[in-house]
CSV table of C-alpha atoms and ligand atoms in Angstrom, one decimal:
chain,number,residue,atom,x,y,z
M,1,MET,CA,-42.8,89.6,-12.5
M,2,GLN,CA,-44.5,89.3,-16.3
M,3,PHE,CA,-47.0,87.0,-17.8
M,4,GLN,CA,-44.4,86.0,-20.4
M,5,GLU,CA,-42.5,84.0,-17.8
M,6,LEU,CA,-45.2,82.1,-16.6
M,7,ASN,CA,-45.1,79.3,-19.6
M,8,LEU,CA,-48.6,80.4,-21.2
M,9,SER,CA,-49.0,79.9,-25.0
M,10,LYS,CA,-48.7,82.6,-27.2
M,11,ASP,CA,-52.5,83.0,-28.2
M,12,ILE,CA,-53.0,83.2,-24.6
M,13,LEU,CA,-50.5,85.9,-23.8
M,14,LYS,CA,-52.0,87.9,-26.8
M,15,ALA,CA,-55.4,87.6,-25.2
M,16,ILE,CA,-54.1,88.7,-21.9
M,17,ILE,CA,-52.2,91.8,-23.3
M,18,GLU,CA,-55.3,92.7,-25.4
M,19,HIS,CA,-57.2,92.8,-22.5
M,20,GLY,CA,-54.7,95.2,-20.8
M,21,TYR,CA,-53.1,93.3,-18.2
M,22,THR,CA,-49.6,94.3,-17.8
M,23,SER,CA,-48.5,92.0,-14.8
M,24,PRO,CA,-50.0,89.1,-13.0
M,25,THR,CA,-51.5,89.7,-9.5
M,26,PRO,CA,-49.9,87.9,-6.4
M,27,ILE,CA,-52.4,85.1,-6.8
M,28,GLN,CA,-52.1,84.5,-10.4
M,29,GLN,CA,-48.1,84.7,-9.8
M,30,GLN,CA,-48.3,81.3,-7.8
M,31,SER,CA,-51.6,79.8,-9.1
M,32,ILE,CA,-50.4,79.5,-12.6
M,33,PRO,CA,-47.6,77.5,-11.9
M,34,ALA,CA,-48.9,75.5,-9.6
M,35,ILE,CA,-51.8,74.6,-11.7
M,36,LEU,CA,-49.1,74.2,-14.7
M,37,ASN,CA,-47.3,71.3,-12.7
M,38,GLY,CA,-50.7,69.4,-13.0
M,39,GLY,CA,-51.4,68.8,-9.3
M,40,ASP,CA,-54.5,69.8,-6.9
M,41,LEU,CA,-55.0,73.2,-5.3
M,42,LEU,CA,-56.1,74.9,-2.4
M,43,ALA,CA,-56.4,78.4,-2.6
M,44,ALA,CA,-57.6,80.7,-0.1
M,45,ALA,CA,-58.6,83.7,-2.2
M,46,GLN,CA,-61.4,86.2,-2.6
M,47,THR,CA,-63.1,88.1,-5.4
M,48,GLY,CA,-61.0,91.2,-6.2
M,49,THR,CA,-57.7,89.4,-5.9
M,50,GLY,CA,-57.7,88.4,-10.0
M,51,LYS,CA,-58.4,84.6,-8.7
M,52,THR,CA,-60.6,84.0,-11.8
M,53,ALA,CA,-58.1,84.2,-14.3
M,54,GLY,CA,-55.7,82.5,-11.7
M,55,PHE,CA,-57.6,79.5,-12.5
M,56,THR,CA,-58.8,80.2,-16.0
M,57,LEU,CA,-55.4,81.1,-17.6
M,58,PRO,CA,-53.6,77.6,-16.7
M,59,VAL,CA,-56.7,75.8,-17.1
M,60,LEU,CA,-56.7,76.7,-20.9
M,61,GLN,CA,-53.0,76.0,-21.1
M,62,ARG,CA,-53.3,72.3,-19.9
M,63,LEU,CA,-56.2,71.7,-22.1
M,64,LEU,CA,-54.1,73.3,-25.1
M,65,GLU,CA,-50.7,71.2,-23.9
M,66,SER,CA,-52.4,67.6,-23.4
M,67,PRO,CA,-53.8,65.8,-26.1
M,68,LEU,CA,-57.4,65.1,-26.6
M,69,GLN,CA,-58.0,61.4,-25.3
M,70,GLN,CA,-61.5,61.6,-26.5
M,71,THR,CA,-62.7,58.1,-27.5
M,72,SER,CA,-66.1,59.5,-29.2
M,73,ARG,CA,-66.0,61.5,-32.3
M,74,ARG,CA,-67.8,64.6,-30.6
M,75,ARG,CA,-65.8,66.7,-28.2
M,76,GLN,CA,-66.4,65.9,-24.8
M,77,VAL,CA,-66.2,68.4,-21.7
M,78,ARG,CA,-62.7,68.3,-20.4
M,79,ALA,CA,-63.0,71.1,-17.9
M,80,LEU,CA,-65.8,71.7,-15.4
M,81,ILE,CA,-65.9,74.9,-13.5
M,82,LEU,CA,-68.6,75.0,-10.8
M,83,THR,CA,-69.7,78.4,-9.4
M,84,PRO,CA,-72.3,79.1,-6.6
M,85,THR,CA,-74.6,81.5,-8.3
M,86,ARG,CA,-75.4,82.1,-11.9
M,87,GLU,CA,-73.9,85.8,-12.2
M,88,LEU,CA,-70.6,84.3,-11.2
M,89,ALA,CA,-71.1,81.4,-13.7
M,90,ALA,CA,-71.6,83.9,-16.5
M,91,GLN,CA,-68.7,86.1,-15.2
M,92,VAL,CA,-66.3,83.1,-14.9
M,93,HIS,CA,-67.5,82.3,-18.6
M,94,ALA,CA,-66.8,85.6,-20.0
M,95,SER,CA,-63.1,85.1,-18.6
M,96,VAL,CA,-62.7,82.2,-20.2
M,97,LEU,CA,-64.1,83.6,-23.4
M,98,THR,CA,-61.9,86.7,-23.1
M,99,TYR,CA,-58.6,84.6,-22.2
M,100,GLY,CA,-59.0,82.0,-24.9
M,101,LYS,CA,-60.6,83.9,-27.6
M,102,HIS,CA,-57.2,83.2,-29.7
M,103,THR,CA,-57.3,79.2,-29.0
M,104,PRO,CA,-59.3,76.6,-30.5
M,105,LEU,CA,-60.9,75.7,-27.4
M,106,LYS,CA,-64.7,76.0,-27.1
M,107,SER,CA,-66.8,76.4,-24.1
M,108,THR,CA,-70.1,77.2,-22.9
M,109,VAL,CA,-72.0,78.2,-19.4
M,110,ILE,CA,-75.4,76.8,-17.9
M,111,PHE,CA,-77.4,77.9,-15.0
M,112,GLY,CA,-80.9,77.7,-13.9
M,113,GLY,CA,-83.7,80.1,-14.4
M,114,VAL,CA,-83.3,80.2,-18.3
M,115,GLY,CA,-84.2,77.8,-21.0
M,116,ALA,CA,-82.5,74.5,-20.9
M,117,ASN,CA,-82.5,73.8,-24.5
M,118,PRO,CA,-80.1,76.3,-25.7
M,119,GLN,CA,-77.7,75.2,-23.0
M,120,ILE,CA,-78.3,71.2,-24.1
M,121,LYS,CA,-77.6,72.3,-27.9
M,122,ALA,CA,-74.4,74.3,-27.1
M,123,ILE,CA,-73.2,71.3,-24.8
M,124,GLN,CA,-73.7,69.1,-27.6
M,125,SER,CA,-72.3,70.9,-30.3
M,126,GLY,CA,-69.1,69.8,-28.4
M,127,ILE,CA,-67.3,71.9,-25.9
M,128,ASP,CA,-64.1,71.8,-24.1
M,129,ILE,CA,-64.7,73.8,-20.8
M,130,LEU,CA,-68.3,74.2,-19.1
M,131,VAL,CA,-69.0,76.5,-16.6
M,132,ALA,CA,-72.2,75.6,-14.8
M,133,THR,CA,-73.9,76.2,-11.3
M,134,PRO,CA,-74.7,73.0,-9.4
M,135,GLY,CA,-78.3,72.7,-9.8
M,136,ARG,CA,-78.8,73.0,-13.8
M,137,LEU,CA,-75.9,70.8,-14.1
M,138,LEU,CA,-77.2,68.1,-12.3
M,139,ASP,CA,-80.6,68.7,-14.4
M,140,LEU,CA,-79.0,68.4,-17.4
M,141,MET,CA,-76.9,65.1,-16.1
M,142,GLY,CA,-80.2,63.8,-15.3
M,143,GLN,CA,-82.1,64.3,-18.3
M,144,GLY,CA,-78.8,62.6,-20.1
M,145,ALA,CA,-77.8,65.9,-22.0
M,146,ILE,CA,-74.3,65.6,-20.7
M,147,SER,CA,-71.6,63.5,-20.0
M,148,LEU,CA,-68.6,64.1,-17.7
M,149,ASN,CA,-66.7,60.9,-18.1
M,150,GLN,CA,-63.8,62.7,-19.8
M,151,ILE,CA,-63.3,65.7,-16.9
M,152,GLU,CA,-59.8,66.3,-16.8
M,153,ILE,CA,-59.8,69.4,-14.7
M,154,LEU,CA,-62.4,70.4,-12.1
M,155,VAL,CA,-62.6,73.8,-10.2
M,156,LEU,CA,-64.8,74.8,-7.5
M,157,ASP,CA,-65.0,78.4,-7.4
M,158,GLU,CA,-66.0,80.1,-4.1
M,159,ALA,CA,-66.4,76.9,-2.4
M,160,ASP,CA,-67.6,78.6,0.8
M,161,ARG,CA,-70.5,80.1,-0.7
M,162,MET,CA,-71.8,76.9,-2.5
M,163,LEU,CA,-71.7,75.1,1.0
M,164,ASP,CA,-73.5,78.4,2.3
M,165,MET,CA,-76.2,77.9,-0.2
M,166,GLY,CA,-76.8,74.6,0.5
M,167,PHE,CA,-74.9,72.8,-2.6
M,168,LEU,CA,-73.1,70.2,-0.6
M,169,ARG,CA,-75.1,67.3,-1.8
M,170,ASP,CA,-75.2,68.6,-5.0
M,171,ILE,CA,-71.7,68.7,-5.5
M,172,LYS,CA,-71.2,65.2,-4.0
M,173,LYS,CA,-73.4,63.9,-6.6
M,174,ILE,CA,-71.5,66.0,-9.3
M,175,LEU,CA,-68.1,64.5,-8.2
M,176,ALA,CA,-69.6,61.0,-8.0
M,177,ALA,CA,-70.1,61.2,-12.1
M,178,LEU,CA,-66.7,62.2,-12.6
M,179,PRO,CA,-63.6,60.3,-13.5
M,180,LYS,CA,-61.4,59.5,-10.5
M,181,GLN,CA,-58.1,60.5,-12.3
M,182,ARG,CA,-58.4,64.3,-12.7
M,183,GLN,CA,-56.9,67.5,-11.5
M,184,ASN,CA,-58.7,69.4,-8.7
M,185,LEU,CA,-58.7,73.1,-7.8
M,186,LEU,CA,-60.7,74.3,-4.9
M,187,PHE,CA,-61.2,78.0,-4.4
M,188,SER,CA,-62.5,79.8,-1.3
M,189,ALA,CA,-62.7,82.6,0.7
M,190,THR,CA,-62.8,81.2,4.2
M,191,PHE,CA,-62.6,77.9,5.6
M,192,SER,CA,-65.1,76.2,7.7
M,193,SER,CA,-64.9,72.5,9.2
M,194,GLU,CA,-67.0,71.5,6.1
M,195,ILE,CA,-65.1,73.3,3.5
M,196,LYS,CA,-62.0,71.5,5.1
M,197,ALA,CA,-63.8,68.1,5.0
M,198,LEU,CA,-64.5,68.7,1.4
M,199,ALA,CA,-61.1,69.7,0.6
M,200,ASN,CA,-60.0,66.5,2.4
M,201,ASP,CA,-62.1,64.1,0.4
M,202,LEU,CA,-61.6,65.8,-2.9
M,203,LEU,CA,-57.8,66.9,-3.0
M,204,ASN,CA,-54.8,64.9,-3.4
M,205,SER,CA,-51.6,66.4,-1.6
M,206,PRO,CA,-52.7,69.8,-2.7
M,207,ALA,CA,-50.4,72.8,-3.4
M,208,LEU,CA,-51.6,75.3,-0.9
M,209,ILE,CA,-51.8,79.1,-1.6
M,210,GLU,CA,-53.0,82.0,0.7
M,211,VAL,CA,-53.1,85.7,-0.7
M,212,ALA,CA,-53.2,88.1,2.3
M,213,ARG,CA,-55.5,87.9,5.1
M,214,SER,CA,-59.0,87.0,4.3
M,215,ASN,CA,-60.5,89.4,6.8
M,216,SER,CA,-58.2,92.5,6.1
M,217,THR,CA,-59.5,95.3,4.2
M,218,ASN,CA,-58.0,96.8,1.3
M,219,ASP,CA,-56.0,100.0,1.5
M,220,ALA,CA,-57.1,101.2,-1.9
M,221,ILE,CA,-60.8,101.6,-0.3
M,222,THR,CA,-61.5,104.5,1.6
M,223,GLN,CA,-64.2,103.6,4.4
M,224,VAL,CA,-66.6,106.1,6.3
M,225,ILE,CA,-69.4,105.8,8.7
M,226,HIS,CA,-72.2,107.9,8.5
M,227,PRO,CA,-73.9,108.0,11.8
M,228,VAL,CA,-77.7,108.7,11.0
M,229,ASP,CA,-81.3,107.8,12.2
M,230,ARG,CA,-83.0,104.7,11.4
M,231,GLY,CA,-85.9,106.7,9.4
M,232,SER,CA,-83.2,109.3,7.6
M,233,LYS,CA,-81.1,106.6,5.8
M,234,HIS,CA,-83.0,106.9,2.3
M,235,PRO,CA,-83.2,110.7,2.3
M,236,LEU,CA,-79.4,110.5,3.4
M,237,LEU,CA,-78.7,108.2,0.5
M,238,ALA,CA,-80.2,110.0,-1.9
M,239,HIS,CA,-78.6,113.2,-0.4
M,240,LEU,CA,-75.3,112.0,-0.9
M,241,ILE,CA,-75.7,110.4,-4.5
M,242,LYS,CA,-77.1,113.8,-5.5
M,243,SER,CA,-74.5,116.5,-3.8
M,244,ASN,CA,-71.3,114.2,-4.7
M,245,GLN,CA,-72.9,113.3,-8.3
M,246,TRP,CA,-72.2,109.8,-7.7
M,247,GLN,CA,-72.7,107.7,-11.2
M,248,GLN,CA,-72.4,104.1,-10.2
M,249,VAL,CA,-73.4,103.0,-6.8
M,250,LEU,CA,-73.8,99.6,-5.4
M,251,VAL,CA,-75.9,99.6,-2.3
M,252,PHE,CA,-76.4,96.8,-0.2
M,253,THR,CA,-79.6,96.2,2.1
M,254,ARG,CA,-80.3,93.4,4.4
M,255,THR,CA,-83.4,92.2,2.9
M,256,LYS,CA,-84.9,91.6,-0.5
M,257,HIS,CA,-88.1,93.6,0.6
M,258,GLY,CA,-85.4,96.2,1.9
M,259,ALA,CA,-84.2,96.3,-1.7
M,260,ASN,CA,-87.4,96.5,-3.3
M,261,LYS,CA,-88.4,99.3,-1.3
M,262,LEU,CA,-85.4,101.2,-1.6
M,263,VAL,CA,-85.5,101.3,-5.4
M,264,LEU,CA,-88.9,102.9,-5.4
M,265,GLN,CA,-87.7,105.4,-2.8
M,266,LEU,CA,-84.9,106.3,-4.9
M,267,GLU,CA,-87.0,106.3,-8.5
M,268,LYS,CA,-89.2,108.7,-6.7
M,269,ASP,CA,-86.2,111.1,-6.0
M,270,GLY,CA,-85.3,110.7,-9.7
M,271,ILE,CA,-82.4,108.4,-9.1
M,272,SER,CA,-82.3,105.3,-11.5
M,273,ALA,CA,-82.4,102.2,-9.4
M,274,MET,CA,-82.7,98.3,-9.8
M,275,ALA,CA,-82.6,95.5,-7.4
M,276,ILE,CA,-80.7,92.4,-7.8
M,277,HIS,CA,-82.0,89.4,-5.1
M,278,GLY,CA,-83.0,85.8,-5.1
M,279,ASN,CA,-86.9,86.7,-6.0
M,280,LYS,CA,-86.0,88.2,-9.2
M,281,SER,CA,-86.0,86.2,-12.4
M,282,GLN,CA,-82.8,85.4,-14.1
M,283,THR,CA,-83.8,87.8,-16.7
M,284,ALA,CA,-84.1,90.9,-14.5
M,285,ARG,CA,-81.0,89.8,-12.8
M,286,THR,CA,-79.1,89.9,-15.8
M,287,LYS,CA,-80.8,93.1,-17.3
M,288,ALA,CA,-80.0,94.8,-13.7
M,289,LEU,CA,-76.5,94.0,-13.6
M,290,ALA,CA,-76.0,94.5,-17.5
M,291,ASP,CA,-77.7,98.2,-17.3
M,292,PHE,CA,-75.9,99.0,-14.4
M,293,LYS,CA,-72.5,98.1,-15.7
M,294,ALA,CA,-72.9,100.3,-18.9
M,295,GLY,CA,-74.0,103.3,-16.8
M,296,LYS,CA,-77.8,103.2,-17.7
M,297,ILE,CA,-78.8,102.9,-14.1
M,298,ILE,CA,-77.0,105.0,-11.2
M,299,THR,CA,-77.7,102.3,-8.3
M,300,LEU,CA,-78.0,99.0,-8.3
M,301,VAL,CA,-79.3,97.8,-4.8
M,302,ALA,CA,-78.1,94.2,-4.0
M,303,THR,CA,-78.4,91.3,-1.1
M,304,ASP,CA,-75.4,89.9,0.1
M,305,ILE,CA,-75.6,86.1,-1.7
M,306,ALA,CA,-76.9,88.2,-5.2
M,307,ALA,CA,-74.1,90.3,-5.0
M,308,ARG,CA,-71.3,87.8,-4.3
M,309,GLY,CA,-68.9,87.6,-7.1
M,310,ILE,CA,-70.4,90.9,-8.9
M,311,ASP,CA,-67.5,91.8,-10.7
M,312,ILE,CA,-67.4,95.8,-12.2
M,313,ASP,CA,-64.2,96.9,-13.4
M,314,GLN,CA,-63.7,100.2,-11.2
M,315,LEU,CA,-66.8,100.5,-9.2
M,316,PRO,CA,-66.4,103.5,-7.2
M,317,HIS,CA,-68.6,103.7,-4.5
M,318,VAL,CA,-70.4,100.9,-2.4
M,319,VAL,CA,-72.8,101.7,0.3
M,320,ASN,CA,-74.0,99.7,3.3
M,321,TYR,CA,-77.3,100.9,3.7
M,322,ASP,CA,-77.8,98.3,6.5
M,323,LEU,CA,-74.8,96.4,8.0
M,324,PRO,CA,-74.6,93.0,7.2
M,325,ASN,CA,-75.7,90.3,9.7
M,326,VAL,CA,-72.3,88.6,9.3
M,327,PRO,CA,-69.4,90.7,10.1
M,328,GLU,CA,-67.0,89.0,7.3
M,329,ASP,CA,-69.8,89.8,5.0
M,330,TYR,CA,-68.8,93.6,5.3
M,331,VAL,CA,-65.2,92.7,4.2
M,332,HIS,CA,-66.8,90.9,0.9
M,333,ARG,CA,-69.0,93.8,0.4
M,334,ILE,CA,-66.7,96.4,0.2
M,335,GLY,CA,-64.2,94.5,-1.7
M,336,ARG,CA,-66.5,95.1,-4.6
M,337,THR,CA,-64.7,98.6,-5.1
M,338,GLY,CA,-60.9,99.3,-4.9
M,339,ARG,CA,-60.3,96.4,-7.1
M,340,ALA,CA,-57.0,95.3,-9.0
M,341,GLY,CA,-55.4,98.7,-8.1
M,342,SER,CA,-58.3,101.6,-8.7
M,343,ASN,CA,-59.5,103.4,-5.7
M,344,GLY,CA,-62.9,103.3,-4.5
M,345,VAL,CA,-65.0,104.3,-1.5
M,346,ALA,CA,-67.3,102.3,1.2
M,347,VAL,CA,-69.9,104.3,3.1
M,348,SER,CA,-71.9,102.9,5.5
M,349,LEU,CA,-75.2,104.3,7.1
M,350,VAL,CA,-75.3,103.1,10.7
M,351,CYS,CA,-78.1,103.9,12.8
M,352,VAL,CA,-78.5,103.3,16.4
M,353,ASP,CA,-79.6,99.7,15.9
M,354,GLU,CA,-76.6,98.7,14.1
M,355,HIS,CA,-74.0,100.0,16.7
M,356,VAL,CA,-73.1,96.4,18.1
M,357,MET,CA,-72.7,95.1,14.3
M,358,LEU,CA,-70.3,98.1,13.9
M,359,LYS,CA,-68.3,96.9,16.9
M,360,ASP,CA,-68.2,93.4,15.7
M,361,ILE,CA,-67.2,94.6,12.4
M,362,GLU,CA,-64.5,97.0,13.7
M,363,ARG,CA,-63.2,94.3,16.0
M,364,LEU,CA,-62.8,91.7,13.0
M,365,ILE,CA,-60.9,94.0,10.7
M,366,LYS,CA,-58.9,95.8,13.2
M,367,GLN,CA,-59.8,99.3,12.6
M,368,THR,CA,-61.8,101.9,14.0
M,369,LEU,CA,-63.5,103.2,11.2
M,370,PRO,CA,-63.9,107.2,10.9
M,371,ARG,CA,-67.3,108.6,11.9
M,372,GLU,CA,-68.7,111.7,9.7
M,373,VAL,CA,-71.9,113.0,10.6
M,374,ILE,CA,-73.6,114.8,7.4
M,375,ALA,CA,-75.0,118.2,8.2
M,376,GLY,CA,-78.8,118.0,8.2
M,377,PHE,CA,-78.7,114.2,9.1
M,378,GLU,CA,-77.5,114.4,12.7
M,379,PRO,CA,-78.9,111.5,14.3
M,380,ASP,CA,-80.8,111.9,17.6
M,381,PRO,CA,-78.6,111.5,20.4
M,382,HIS,CA,-81.6,110.1,22.7
M,383,ALA,CA,-82.4,107.4,20.2
M,384,VAL,CA,-83.1,103.7,21.6
M,385,ALA,CA,-81.8,100.5,19.6
M,386,GLN,CA,-84.4,98.4,18.4
M,387,PRO,CA,-83.9,94.7,17.7
M,388,ILE,CA,-82.8,94.3,14.0
M,389,GLN,CA,-85.0,91.8,12.1
M,390,LEU,CA,-82.7,89.5,10.7
M,391,ARG,CA,-83.3,88.1,7.2
M,392,SER,CA,-82.8,84.4,8.3
M,393,GLN,CA,-85.8,84.0,10.6
M,394,GLN,CA,-87.1,80.8,8.6
M,395,ALA,CA,-84.0,80.3,6.4
M,396,PRO,CA,-81.0,78.4,7.8
M,397,GLN,CA,-78.3,80.2,9.6
M,398,ARG,CA,-75.6,81.1,7.6
M,399,HIS,CA,-72.2,80.9,9.0
M,400,ALA,CA,-73.6,79.6,12.2
M,401,GLN,CA,-70.9,77.6,13.8
M,402,ALA,CA,-67.0,77.2,13.8
M,403,ARG,CA,-66.6,78.8,10.6
M,404,HIS,CA,-62.9,79.9,10.4
M,405,SER,CA,-61.3,82.4,8.0
M,406,ALA,CA,-58.6,81.2,5.9
M,407,ALA,CA,-56.3,83.9,8.1
M,408,ALA,CA,-52.6,83.8,7.0
M,409,PRO,CA,-50.1,86.0,9.2
M,410,LYS,CA,-50.9,89.4,7.6
M,411,GLY,CA,-49.0,89.7,4.2
M,412,ALA,CA,-48.2,86.1,3.9
M,413,ASN,CA,-48.0,85.1,0.2
M,414,GLN,CA,-47.0,81.8,0.1
M,415,THR,CA,-47.1,78.5,-2.1
M,416,LYS,CA,-46.5,75.1,-0.3
M,417,ARG,CA,-47.3,71.7,-1.0
M,418,SER,CA,-48.5,69.9,2.0
M,419,GLY,CA,-46.9,66.8,1.3
M,420,GLN,CA,-50.1,64.8,2.6
M,421,LYS,CA,-53.7,64.4,1.7
M,422,LYS,CA,-55.2,66.4,4.6
M,423,PRO,CA,-54.7,70.2,4.1
M,424,SER,CA,-53.9,71.3,7.5
M,425,GLY,CA,-52.8,74.6,9.4
M,426,GLU,CA,-54.4,76.9,6.8
M,427,SER,CA,-57.0,78.1,9.8
M,428,THR,CA,-56.2,80.1,12.6
M,429,ALA,CA,-58.5,82.8,13.0
M,430,ALA,CA,-61.2,83.1,15.3
M,431,PRO,CA,-64.8,81.4,14.5
M,432,LYS,CA,-66.8,83.9,12.8
M,433,LYS,CA,-69.5,85.4,14.6
M,434,THR,CA,-73.2,86.0,13.5
M,435,HIS,CA,-75.1,89.2,14.9
M,436,ARG,CA,-78.0,87.6,16.6
M,437,LYS,CA,-81.0,89.2,17.8
M,438,ASN,CA,-80.9,87.7,21.1
M,439,PRO,CA,-77.5,86.9,22.5
M,440,SER,CA,-78.5,83.7,24.6
M,441,GLN,CA,-80.0,82.4,21.1
M,442,LYS,CA,-77.8,79.6,19.7
M,443,PRO,CA,-77.3,78.6,16.3
M,444,THR,CA,-79.5,75.7,15.7
M,445,LYS,CA,-77.9,73.8,12.7
M,446,PRO,CA,-74.3,73.7,11.6
M,447,LEU,CA,-73.2,75.1,8.6
M,448,GLY,CA,-73.6,72.9,5.7
M,449,SER,CA,-76.3,71.0,7.4
M,450,PHE,CA,-79.3,72.4,5.3
M,451,THR,CA,-79.9,71.4,1.7
M,452,SER,CA,-82.2,74.1,0.8
M,453,LYS,CA,-81.0,77.7,-0.3
M,454,PRO,CA,-81.6,80.4,1.9
M,455,LYS,CA,-85.0,81.8,1.1
M,456,ASN,CA,-84.8,85.3,2.2
M,457,VAL,CA,-82.0,87.0,0.7
L,501,LIG,P1,-61.4,88.4,-9.8
L,501,LIG,O1,-60.8,88.3,-8.3
L,501,LIG,O2,-61.2,87.3,-10.8
L,501,LIG,O3,-62.9,88.5,-9.4
L,501,LIG,O4,-60.9,89.8,-10.5
L,501,LIG,C1,-61.1,91.0,-10.0
L,501,LIG,C2,-60.4,92.0,-11.0
L,501,LIG,O5,-59.2,92.3,-11.2
L,501,LIG,C3,-61.5,91.9,-12.3
L,501,LIG,O6,-61.9,93.1,-12.7
L,501,LIG,C4,-60.4,91.6,-13.2
L,501,LIG,O7,-60.6,91.8,-14.5
L,501,LIG,C5,-59.2,92.4,-12.5
L,501,LIG,N1,-57.8,91.5,-13.0
L,501,LIG,C6,-57.7,90.3,-13.0
L,501,LIG,N2,-56.4,90.1,-13.6
L,501,LIG,C7,-55.6,91.1,-13.2
L,501,LIG,C8,-54.4,91.5,-13.7
L,501,LIG,N3,-53.2,90.6,-14.0
L,501,LIG,N4,-54.1,92.8,-14.2
L,501,LIG,C9,-55.1,93.9,-13.7
L,501,LIG,N5,-56.1,93.5,-13.5
L,501,LIG,C10,-56.5,92.0,-13.2
C-alpha cells in the first residue's frame, strides 16, 4: 500500500515524501482510514510501530478538512495530544511539525520542568494542535491560560504509561474540561483493567486496532546474553564498547543511582556518557538526549520510565546492564533498536542474581536467548545469588495486578469496529508478572491506585 491511497492532502503527502517514508507501516495502514472516518479508536501499539505518524497524519488531515467552528477571533486548540513524558511530548510535537510543515496548522508543546511563560505565549498566539503532559496542562488550565472548549480530537498516547505514572486523576480532570462531542483516540501497549475502564468511559463504539503481539520481539533485533559476575558488569560493558567500537549505545540500569554511578565509571574509561532519569532536570535530560542523537556522546544510560518513548532513528545497540524488574519492560527496552526495518543488537549482562528474571523474560517472549560468555569475563560457577534491590522500595509497585497485555494471536493485524461501547476481547494474555524479592510478598496496591509519580526511577 502507498501513502497516496490513504486520502491525505497533497501538503501532507509532500511532507511524508520529503521525510523519506515510502509506504505506511501496518498500524498506519489501519489507523489512518479509521481516524479519517471520524469515529473513536482503541489501538494496541507500541513505540517502534510508526504509531506517532499513525495518529498525527490523520489528525492533521481532519483539522484541514473540517471548517473552523471558532467563535472567538483567536484560534483555539482543536486537537489535544496527551503523552506521559516530556521526551515523548517533544518527539510527538516534532512529528506534528514535520508532517504539518506545508499546512497552515499551528501547534505547540507544553511540559513541566521548564518555564511556563513561553508556553503560555505560544498558546495565546493561537494554535490548532497542543501536545502536552498532563501535569503542566492542568497547571496552565488552573491559571486560566488555556481553554479546551473547542477540542475536536483528543489523543491519549501511551495511555498505559500514563496510568503507571499515576496520571489517572489528572487525565480525568482534563477530560472533564473538554467538550462532550469529540473524537477520542487511545493508544496503549498493554491493557490492564484500569486501561479498559478508562477506554470504557472515554470511547464510543471504537474501531479496534491490534498490530502484532505486544510481547513478541522484533526479528530485526539480534539478542544475546552475556553471563558475567555482578562486579564485572562495568568492565565488560567498557570492553564491549571499546572492542566493538560501538558509537551509539543506549544502556538500561535498574536505578537512578546505578545510572549515575555507571556514567562516572564509563567516563573514567574514556567513554563519553550521560544519564537520563527522573532526578535530572528537564534541561539536563533534553541535552543528554540531543547530544546522544547528534553522536556527541557514545553512551546514554537510562532508567525505564525516562527512556520510554525515546525515539532514535536506527539506534544500533541496546544494553541491559541490569535486567528489568518487569519482564514486559525487556520487550519495551530492546524495542528502541531494530525499528522500522533497520537491524539492531540487544545485549544483556546477566549475573547470578538475575537468573530468575531471565527465565521470566524467556517465558514471556517464548524464546531461549543465546548465551555467550566473553573471554576474560567468565562468571564464577560457584557464585551465590543475592537478593536484588528493587527500585520500588518506597515507590508504588508498577504493574502490580492483573496487568494484561494486548495480545492478539501472532500475526494478527486487524481492524474491527466493536459495535458496542465496551471494547472487549482484546486481552487474552496471562497477567503481567513482577520479579519480587520475596515470592510470598504480594503487591500491596492495585495498579492505578497511586497518584504520585514513582519516586525512584
Ligand atoms: P513510532 O512508533 O511512532 O515511535 O515510530 C517509530 C519509528 O518509525 C520512527 O523512527 C519513525 O520515524 C519511523 N517511521 C514511522 N512511520 C514510518 C514509515 N511509514 N516508514 C518508515 N519509517 C517510519
